[in-house]
CSV table of C-alpha atoms in Angstrom, one decimal:
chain,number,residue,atom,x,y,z
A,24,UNK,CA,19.3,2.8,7.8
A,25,UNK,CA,16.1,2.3,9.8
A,26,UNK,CA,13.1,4.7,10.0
A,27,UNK,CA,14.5,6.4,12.7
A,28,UNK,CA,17.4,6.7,11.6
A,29,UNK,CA,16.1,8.8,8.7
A,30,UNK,CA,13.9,11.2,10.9
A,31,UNK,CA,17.0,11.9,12.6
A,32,UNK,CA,18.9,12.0,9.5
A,33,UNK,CA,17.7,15.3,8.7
A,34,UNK,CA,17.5,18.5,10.7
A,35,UNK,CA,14.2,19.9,9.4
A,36,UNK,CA,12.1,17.1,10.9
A,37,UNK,CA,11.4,18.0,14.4
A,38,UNK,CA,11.0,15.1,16.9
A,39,UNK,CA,9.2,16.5,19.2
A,40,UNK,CA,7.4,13.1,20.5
A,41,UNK,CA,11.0,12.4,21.8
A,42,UNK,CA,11.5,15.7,23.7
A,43,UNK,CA,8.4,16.7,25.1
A,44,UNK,CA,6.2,13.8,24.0
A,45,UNK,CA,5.3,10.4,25.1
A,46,UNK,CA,8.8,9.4,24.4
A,47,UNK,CA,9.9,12.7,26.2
A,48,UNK,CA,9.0,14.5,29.3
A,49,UNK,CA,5.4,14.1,28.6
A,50,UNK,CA,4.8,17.9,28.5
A,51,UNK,CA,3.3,18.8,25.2
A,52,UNK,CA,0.0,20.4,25.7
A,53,UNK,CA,-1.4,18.5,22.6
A,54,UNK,CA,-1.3,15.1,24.6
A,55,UNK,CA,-4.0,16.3,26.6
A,56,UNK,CA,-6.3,15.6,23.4
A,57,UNK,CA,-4.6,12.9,21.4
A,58,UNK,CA,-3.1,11.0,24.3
A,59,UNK,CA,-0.1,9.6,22.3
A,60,UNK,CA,2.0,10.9,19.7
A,61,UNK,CA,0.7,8.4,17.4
A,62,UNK,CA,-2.4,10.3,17.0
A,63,UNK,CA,-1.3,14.0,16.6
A,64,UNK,CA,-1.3,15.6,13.3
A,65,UNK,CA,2.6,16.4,14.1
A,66,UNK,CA,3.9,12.9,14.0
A,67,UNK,CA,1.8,11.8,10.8
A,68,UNK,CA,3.6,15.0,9.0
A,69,UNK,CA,6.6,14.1,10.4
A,70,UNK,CA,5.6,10.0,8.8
A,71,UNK,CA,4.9,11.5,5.6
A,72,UNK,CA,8.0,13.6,5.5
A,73,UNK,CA,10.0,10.3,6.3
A,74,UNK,CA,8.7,8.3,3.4
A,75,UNK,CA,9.5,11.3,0.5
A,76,UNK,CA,12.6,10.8,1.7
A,77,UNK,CA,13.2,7.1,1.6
A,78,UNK,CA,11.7,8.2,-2.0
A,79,UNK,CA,13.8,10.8,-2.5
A,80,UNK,CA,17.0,8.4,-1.5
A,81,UNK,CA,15.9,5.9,-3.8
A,82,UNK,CA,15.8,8.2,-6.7
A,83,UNK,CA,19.2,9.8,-5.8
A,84,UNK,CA,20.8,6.3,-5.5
A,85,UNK,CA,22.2,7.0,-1.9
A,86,UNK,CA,24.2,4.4,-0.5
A,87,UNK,CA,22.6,3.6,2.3
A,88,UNK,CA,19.5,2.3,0.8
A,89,UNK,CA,21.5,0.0,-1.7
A,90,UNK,CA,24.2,-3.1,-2.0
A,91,UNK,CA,26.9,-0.2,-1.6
A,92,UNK,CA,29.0,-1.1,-5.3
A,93,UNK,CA,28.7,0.6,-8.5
A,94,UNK,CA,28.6,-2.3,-10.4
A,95,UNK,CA,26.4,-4.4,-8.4
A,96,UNK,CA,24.1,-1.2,-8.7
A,97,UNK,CA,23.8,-1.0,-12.5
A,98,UNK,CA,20.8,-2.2,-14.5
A,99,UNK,CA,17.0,-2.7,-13.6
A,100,UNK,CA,16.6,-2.7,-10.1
A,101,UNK,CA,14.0,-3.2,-7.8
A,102,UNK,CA,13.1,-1.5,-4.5
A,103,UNK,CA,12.1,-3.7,-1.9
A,104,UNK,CA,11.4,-3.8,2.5
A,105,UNK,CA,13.3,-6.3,3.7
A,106,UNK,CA,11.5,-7.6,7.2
A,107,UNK,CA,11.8,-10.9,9.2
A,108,UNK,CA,8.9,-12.9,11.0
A,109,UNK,CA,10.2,-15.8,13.3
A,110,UNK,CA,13.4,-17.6,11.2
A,111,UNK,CA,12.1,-16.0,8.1
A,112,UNK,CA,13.7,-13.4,6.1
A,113,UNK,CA,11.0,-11.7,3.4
A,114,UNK,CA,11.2,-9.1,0.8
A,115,UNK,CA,8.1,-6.8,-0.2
A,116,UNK,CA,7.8,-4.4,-3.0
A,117,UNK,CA,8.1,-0.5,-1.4
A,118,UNK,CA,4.7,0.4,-3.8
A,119,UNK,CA,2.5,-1.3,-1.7
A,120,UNK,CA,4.0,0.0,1.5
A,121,UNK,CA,2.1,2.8,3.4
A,122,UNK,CA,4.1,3.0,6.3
A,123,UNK,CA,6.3,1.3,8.9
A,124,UNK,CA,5.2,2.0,12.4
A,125,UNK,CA,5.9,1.2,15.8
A,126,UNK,CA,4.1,-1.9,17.6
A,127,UNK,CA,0.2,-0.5,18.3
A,128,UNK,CA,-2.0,-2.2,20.6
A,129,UNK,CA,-4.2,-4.3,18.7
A,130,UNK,CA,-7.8,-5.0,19.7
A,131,UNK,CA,-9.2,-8.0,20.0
A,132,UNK,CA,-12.8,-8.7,17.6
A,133,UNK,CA,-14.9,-11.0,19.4
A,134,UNK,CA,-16.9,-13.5,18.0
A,135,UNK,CA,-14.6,-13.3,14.0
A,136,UNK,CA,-13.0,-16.7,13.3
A,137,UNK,CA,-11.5,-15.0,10.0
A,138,UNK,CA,-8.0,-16.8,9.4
A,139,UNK,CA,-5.0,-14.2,10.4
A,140,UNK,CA,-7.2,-11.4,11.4
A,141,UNK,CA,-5.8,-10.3,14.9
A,142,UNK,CA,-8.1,-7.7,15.1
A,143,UNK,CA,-8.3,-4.0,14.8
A,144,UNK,CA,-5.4,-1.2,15.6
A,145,UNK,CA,-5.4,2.4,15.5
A,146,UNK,CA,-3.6,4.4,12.9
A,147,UNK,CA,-3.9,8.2,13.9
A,148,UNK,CA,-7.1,7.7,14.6
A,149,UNK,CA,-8.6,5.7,12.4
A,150,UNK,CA,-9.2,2.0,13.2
A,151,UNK,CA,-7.2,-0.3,10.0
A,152,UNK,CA,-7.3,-4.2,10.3
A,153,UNK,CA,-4.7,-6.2,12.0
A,154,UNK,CA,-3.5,-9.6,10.0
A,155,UNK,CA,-1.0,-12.1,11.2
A,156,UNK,CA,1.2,-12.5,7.9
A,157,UNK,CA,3.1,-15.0,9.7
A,158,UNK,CA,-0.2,-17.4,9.8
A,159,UNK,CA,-1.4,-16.6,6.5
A,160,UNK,CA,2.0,-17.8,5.3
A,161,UNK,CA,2.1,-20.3,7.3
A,162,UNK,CA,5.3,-19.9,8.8
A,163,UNK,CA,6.7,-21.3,12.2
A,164,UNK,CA,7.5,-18.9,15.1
A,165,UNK,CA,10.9,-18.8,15.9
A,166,UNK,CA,14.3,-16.4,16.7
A,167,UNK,CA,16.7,-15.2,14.3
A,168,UNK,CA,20.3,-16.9,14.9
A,169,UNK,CA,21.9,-13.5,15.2
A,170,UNK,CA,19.1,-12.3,18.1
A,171,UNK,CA,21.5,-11.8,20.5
A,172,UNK,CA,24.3,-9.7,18.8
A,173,UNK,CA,21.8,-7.2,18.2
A,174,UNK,CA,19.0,-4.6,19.4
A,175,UNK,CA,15.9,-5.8,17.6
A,176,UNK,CA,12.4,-4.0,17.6
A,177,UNK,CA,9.3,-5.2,16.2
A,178,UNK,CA,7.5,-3.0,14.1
A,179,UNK,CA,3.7,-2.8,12.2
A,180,UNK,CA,4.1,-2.5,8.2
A,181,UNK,CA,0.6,-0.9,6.2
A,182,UNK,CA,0.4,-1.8,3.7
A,183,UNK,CA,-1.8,-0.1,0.9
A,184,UNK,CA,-4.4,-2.4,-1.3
A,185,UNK,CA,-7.6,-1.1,-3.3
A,186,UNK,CA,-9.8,-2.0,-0.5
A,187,UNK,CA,-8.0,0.4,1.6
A,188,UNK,CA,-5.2,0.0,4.2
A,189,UNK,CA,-4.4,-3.2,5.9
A,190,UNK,CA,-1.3,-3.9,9.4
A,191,UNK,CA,0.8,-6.4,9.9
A,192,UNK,CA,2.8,-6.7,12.4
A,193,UNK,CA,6.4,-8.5,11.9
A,194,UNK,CA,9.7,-9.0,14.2
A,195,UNK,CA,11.9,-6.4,12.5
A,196,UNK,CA,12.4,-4.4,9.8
A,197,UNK,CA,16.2,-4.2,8.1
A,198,UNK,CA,15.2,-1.4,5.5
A,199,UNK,CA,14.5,-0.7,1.6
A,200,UNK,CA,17.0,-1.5,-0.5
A,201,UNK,CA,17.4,-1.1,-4.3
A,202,UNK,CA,18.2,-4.9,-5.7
A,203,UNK,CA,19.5,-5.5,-8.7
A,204,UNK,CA,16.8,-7.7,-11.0
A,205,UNK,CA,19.8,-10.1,-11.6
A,206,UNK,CA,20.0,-10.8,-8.2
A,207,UNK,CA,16.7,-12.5,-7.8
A,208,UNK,CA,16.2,-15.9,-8.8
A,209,UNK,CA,13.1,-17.7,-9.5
A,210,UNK,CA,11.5,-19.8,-6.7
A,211,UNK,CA,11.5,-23.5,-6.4
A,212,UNK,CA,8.2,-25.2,-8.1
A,213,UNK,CA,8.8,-28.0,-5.7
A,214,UNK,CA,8.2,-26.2,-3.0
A,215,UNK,CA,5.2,-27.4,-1.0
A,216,UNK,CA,4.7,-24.7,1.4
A,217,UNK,CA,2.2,-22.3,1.8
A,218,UNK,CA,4.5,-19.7,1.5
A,219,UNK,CA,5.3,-20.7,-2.0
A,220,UNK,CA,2.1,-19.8,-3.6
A,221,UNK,CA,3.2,-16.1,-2.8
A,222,UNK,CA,6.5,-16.4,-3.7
A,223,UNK,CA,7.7,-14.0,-6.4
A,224,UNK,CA,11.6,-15.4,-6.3
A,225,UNK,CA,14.5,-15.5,-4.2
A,226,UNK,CA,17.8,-13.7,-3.0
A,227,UNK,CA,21.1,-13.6,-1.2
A,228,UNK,CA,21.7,-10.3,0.7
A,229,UNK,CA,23.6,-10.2,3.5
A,230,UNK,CA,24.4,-13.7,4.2
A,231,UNK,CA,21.0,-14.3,4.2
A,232,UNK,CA,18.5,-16.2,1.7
A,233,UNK,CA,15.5,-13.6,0.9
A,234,UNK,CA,11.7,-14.7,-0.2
A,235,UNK,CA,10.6,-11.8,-2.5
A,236,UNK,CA,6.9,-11.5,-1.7
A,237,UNK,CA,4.4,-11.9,-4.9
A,238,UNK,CA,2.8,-8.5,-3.1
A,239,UNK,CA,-0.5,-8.4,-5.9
A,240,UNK,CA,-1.2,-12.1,-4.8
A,241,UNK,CA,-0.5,-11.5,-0.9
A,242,UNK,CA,-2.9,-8.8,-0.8
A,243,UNK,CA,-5.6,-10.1,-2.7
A,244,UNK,CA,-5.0,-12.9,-0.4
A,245,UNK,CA,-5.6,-10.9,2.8
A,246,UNK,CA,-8.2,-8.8,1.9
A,247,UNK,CA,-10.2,-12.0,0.9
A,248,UNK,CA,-9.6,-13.3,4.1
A,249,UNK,CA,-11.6,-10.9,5.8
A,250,UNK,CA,-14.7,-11.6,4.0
């Protein structure tokens, strides 16, 4: 289920970005003063309302957010945002997670050589840092194999650290789902890419191999890159 999904999901939630916002007819006097939806104090409630209830999910158990069997379900499990950049599939813990947003514009910081940064984006106002996960990882751009059977749209992650909020943007997001603690194995010592060093361990869902994220490590990582 993607974040969309879930604002649709329930009735209470009204979208009205996509009726008489920028995704609508354009007619909602606020837009006058915020100029996109992003911005108005409607759509961050509406945000906030989506993740208690990917919180609320998890704590029910509902099968959409899980592997779907009860026996696959049982133990210590772990909830985690499953996202892709280029060829690579990657798993974060959901506690650091702020929010996943649509694609923002980002701009540009002249004269700051600080690996990853991309630059600055605006988050309902408020200007949070832009960093290219995909080079601080040092992964290769690429396409997923299965590109073309589907509808795929990029989205930003925040992500929350102690220095404040940071974005990422990343090819697409598959959801949070609940995995099972015997599920993940540990990662390969041998490994000698950079995306080891933040590797917490590894997974198979979905026909797909999984690098669970080491997220205290990552975002240390980041916010020291901006110094």
């Amino acid at each position: 289920m993607t974040d969309q999904d879930l604002l649709h999901h329930q009735p209470t939630v009204d979208d009205c970005w996509n009726c008489i916002g920028v995704f609508g007819d354009k007619s909602c006097p606020r837009l006058e003063r915020h100029i996109h939806c992003r911005n108005c104090e409607v759509y961050g409630a509406a945000a906030i309302a989506l993740l208690d209830r990917y919180g609320s999910a998890l704590e029910r158990g509902d099968d959409d957010y899980g592997q779907g069997g009860t026996e696959e379900m049982q133990g210590e499990q772990r909830s985690l945002l499953i996202f892709r950049l280029g060829e690579q599939w990657l798993a974060i813990a959901t506690r650091c997670l702020a929010e996943v947003m649509p694609v923002s514009p980002i701009h540009v910081l002249p004269h700051r050589k600080n690996r990853g940064l991309l630059g600055v984006t605006n988050v309902r106002g408020t200007l949070v840092a832009c960093l290219s996960l995909a080079e601080l990882l040092d992964l290769e751009p690429g396409q997923d194999a299965r590109r073309s059977e589907r509808r795929i749209i990029p989205r930003m992650l925040i992500l929350e650290t102690d220095s404040g909020p940071l974005v990422t943007p990343v090819d697409e997001v598959s959801g949070i789902q609940r995995i099972p603690l015997a599920r993940i194995s540990s990662a390969k010592h041998d490994d000698k890419r950079t995306i080891s060093r933040f590797t917490a361990g590894v997974l198979q869902w979905r026909e797909q191999s999984i690098t669970l994220l080491d997220d205290e490590q990552l975002l240390q990582n980041m916010i020291g890159s901006l110094t």
